[in-house]
Amino acid sequence: MSKDNQVLEEITSKEYEHGWSSNIEMESAPKGLNEDIVRFISAKKNEPEWLLEWRLKAYRQWVNMKEPKWPNVTYPEINYQDVIYYAAPKQKVKPKSLEEVDPELLKTFEKLGISLTEQKRLTGIAVDAVLDSVSVATTFKEKLGELGIIFCSFSEAVLEHPELVKKYLGSVVPMNDNYFAALNSAVFSDGSFCYIPKGVRCPMELSTYFRINAANTGQFERTLIVADEGSYVSYLEGCTAPQRDENQLHAAVVEIYAMKDAQVKYSTVQNWYPGDKNGKGGIYNFVTKRALCAGDHSKVSWTQVETGSAITWKYPSCVLKGDYSSGEFYSVAVTNNYQQADTGTKMIHIGKHTKSRIVSKGISAGHSQNSYRGQVHILKRAEGARNFSQCDSLLMGDKCGAHTFPYIDVENNSAKVEHEATTSKIGEDQIFYCLQRGIDEESAVALIVNGYAKEVLNQLPMEFAVEAQKLLALTLEGSVG
Amino acid sequence: MLSIKNLHAKIEDNQILNGLNLEVKPGEVHAIMGPNGSGKSTLASVLAGREEFEVTDGTVEYLGKDLLELAPEERAREGVFLAFQYPVEIPGVSTINFMKTAVNQVREARGQQPLDAVSFLGLMKEKMKLVEIDQSLLNRSLNEGFSGGEKKRNEIFQMAMLEPKLAILDETDSGLDIDALRIVANGVNKLRDKNKAIIVVTHYQRLLEYIVPDFVHVLYKGKIVKSGTKELALELEAKGYDWIKDEVAVV
Ligand SMILES: Nc1ncnc2c1ncn2[C@@H]1O[C@H](COP(=O)(O)OP(=O)(O)O)[C@@H](O)[C@H]1O
Ligand SMILES: [Mg+2]
């Protein structure tokens, strides 16, 4: 066996850092899914009748849909009747303020480095913290409220701002868009809601932090961001889960609605539990994220750093409907050990002079499989549309795989579409060059990988870029090849 | 400070070094010359600890330690520096960032505090002057799109930053025009001192006019077949290597 392979075999991956679970009293629905469960969830949340009807409609469609088999991933059949669809921390009364939130819950988030006590928070970020199915706290609500910004849990939005929710829910991702979106529409539990009024520039980062805690429980959260004319918001989503031997299902939906001249920047650092080094356990992350650039000159930018999950199936997309609207997708997807990722984006150009830019950086190590799947569709109307795509793959070792599936459909001759793709290996000589300067192997890999992913990492808000860099290094620890 | 005895090394099934001996004392400059493929870069790689090369016999002592026992990064931290014949490109990593990581890891290994941003910048400015290198070059991705001369100058800049005790320059002069050669040689000369040793691998006498060696060795077929003073380099320049090959054949 060559030296490279030997090093590869010694997968010394540091254990997943967020693998602990908290001891919080939970209330959950019985296992399985049927109309009664949907009713149960809706009742738990005191939802209005229209929403229950919406959920039931989604459920009835889901029952007749088939799980997609086209992604380049393999996993055992999921038994959807073996999943718990609702779990919530038991809180006697609904907390009115942070002071009333169960200290055990606050501790859970403190441990993740997320302080929900506002005094301790960096003033630049407001957080909505979601544990299992329920939002436990949202910070800086009042301060944002002064500007007319609504930032709260989805459940709260349903009760407090039903007209907005009713208008935009499903307007970007229809309930029957795909199998997992339909499932989510039927059983979604909580998530974040955000509305930025006309002309308002949100003065701080908004972020949602998702944490799965309960065992055998699926997480189905829903995020809805509505950016009114000329507004701006930067949004960040983070996520972790305890280390468990069984696989857990996460099927979220994120919808972004951008009106004329609005700008939304959505960044994700996805760090769900990836399973152990032999591929046992880990989250199945089947997520639908889409933005509708409804108004002219609107702009949505997705940035994702995907390091976690056993399986990732995710294509943050932009529907560029408004003229001169633009969409961006910046992605770093790292897979190690037995992780599988099939991720990419869709850019649908409908409006005239719409622009999109795709920068995807895949990094595969161990026995993992990493696929980029991207669609660029220029419709007939999209006069003068432009797209640029850059898809790079970096391989570490010889047991992993990198795949690129670009789909390009151009129906308007005036469109300009450029696609570039490269595949490279971390070179022995790059690593040796670093070693020769006194840099140890782990740091050398971190340096090279961060250099490779720099264009994407640069898109992240400052403090998260640093976190993401560390995460990349951590994910790849011990996988030099 | 460096004592190489009977060194044999191979890569895959090719035996490349065949009983090489070399003694280097602090303060000395040794030049190693020899035809292409004689094993000069292999020697440099073995000293730096490149794993593809397997040492099959012999010993290397460095500052009282068994050099061959040390990992490559440990050797670097102990003061061994190799200016690569073919410097490697690392996209997205600036020389500055690269050097910051290197300098601080070396310091950490020596039990020193990492340099803060201000002191690091100070150090950098000082060394930049030494090799007349521009900061804009150091902000760019390491060696990516650098000209041959820029790459070599960057190697010497890194050498200046890391202040090695034993520097091995592998054909640092090749591809340099005369001005660049002078600058690089000046940089090297400024780093010469009585506690440091330098091994210069070169094909050309030209460099040795600027970096004057104490000893010149001829490496041929993995062995040092002739040693002398700087006059040997002149002789080689005038006569080529054939007479050495003939001499070796006779023996
Ligand atoms: N990676 C390698 N694999 C096989 N042979 C090699 C390798 N590197 C060097 N060699 C061989 O070793 C011999 C010495 O090479 P090298 O040390 O680079 O010589 P020099 O630097 O003196 O020109 C050459 O015959 C070369 O082909
Ligand atoms: Mg050579």
mmCIF file of C-alpha atoms in Angstrom, chain A residues 3 428-430 432-440 443 447-448 451-452 454, chain B residues 50 73 76-77 80-82 84 88-89 91-93 98 102 105 143 155 158:
data_model
loop_
_atom_site.group_PDB
_atom_site.id
_atom_site.type_symbol
_atom_site.label_atom_id
_atom_site.label_comp_id
_atom_site.label_asym_id
_atom_site.label_seq_id
_atom_site.Cartn_x
_atom_site.Cartn_y
_atom_site.Cartn_z
ATOM 1 C CA LYS A 3 2.137 5.976 1.675
ATOM 2 C CA GLU A 428 1.799 15.828 -2.794
ATOM 3 C CA ASP A 429 4.145 18.564 -3.863
ATOM 4 C CA GLN A 430 1.854 21.289 -2.540
ATOM 5 C CA PHE A 432 5.507 18.948 0.803
ATOM 6 C CA TYR A 433 6.136 22.577 -0.024
ATOM 7 C CA CYS A 434 4.168 23.566 3.092
ATOM 8 C CA LEU A 435 5.866 20.959 5.272
ATOM 9 C CA GLN A 436 9.240 22.226 4.121
ATOM 10 C CA ARG A 437 8.334 25.636 5.476
ATOM 11 C CA GLY A 438 7.560 24.171 8.890
ATOM 12 C CA ILE A 439 3.789 23.918 8.449
ATOM 13 C CA ASP A 440 2.276 20.662 9.722
ATOM 14 C CA SER A 443 -2.548 23.046 8.590
ATOM 15 C CA LEU A 447 -4.394 26.239 3.958
ATOM 16 C CA ILE A 448 -4.678 24.650 0.531
ATOM 17 C CA GLY A 451 -7.230 28.852 -0.687
ATOM 18 C CA TYR A 452 -9.203 26.742 -3.102
ATOM 19 C CA LYS A 454 -11.570 31.407 -1.074
ATOM 20 C CA ARG B 50 10.595 14.115 0.829
ATOM 21 C CA GLU B 73 8.236 19.952 9.061
ATOM 22 C CA ALA B 76 12.217 22.939 8.688
ATOM 23 C CA ARG B 77 11.607 24.013 12.271
ATOM 24 C CA VAL B 80 16.655 23.406 7.284
ATOM 25 C CA PHE B 81 15.416 25.386 4.311
ATOM 26 C CA LEU B 82 15.101 24.298 0.714
ATOM 27 C CA PHE B 84 12.929 24.614 -4.641
ATOM 28 C CA VAL B 88 4.943 25.036 -6.163
ATOM 29 C CA GLU B 89 1.781 27.044 -6.837
ATOM 30 C CA PRO B 91 -4.018 29.011 -5.619
ATOM 31 C CA GLY B 92 -5.913 31.283 -3.282
ATOM 32 C CA VAL B 93 -3.153 31.419 -0.686
ATOM 33 C CA PHE B 98 1.560 31.313 3.724
ATOM 34 C CA ALA B 102 4.921 29.097 8.491
ATOM 35 C CA GLN B 105 4.280 27.405 13.372
ATOM 36 C CA ASN B 143 3.682 31.414 -7.201
ATOM 37 C CA GLU B 155 11.960 31.518 -2.513
ATOM 38 C CA GLN B 158 10.817 33.017 2.262
#
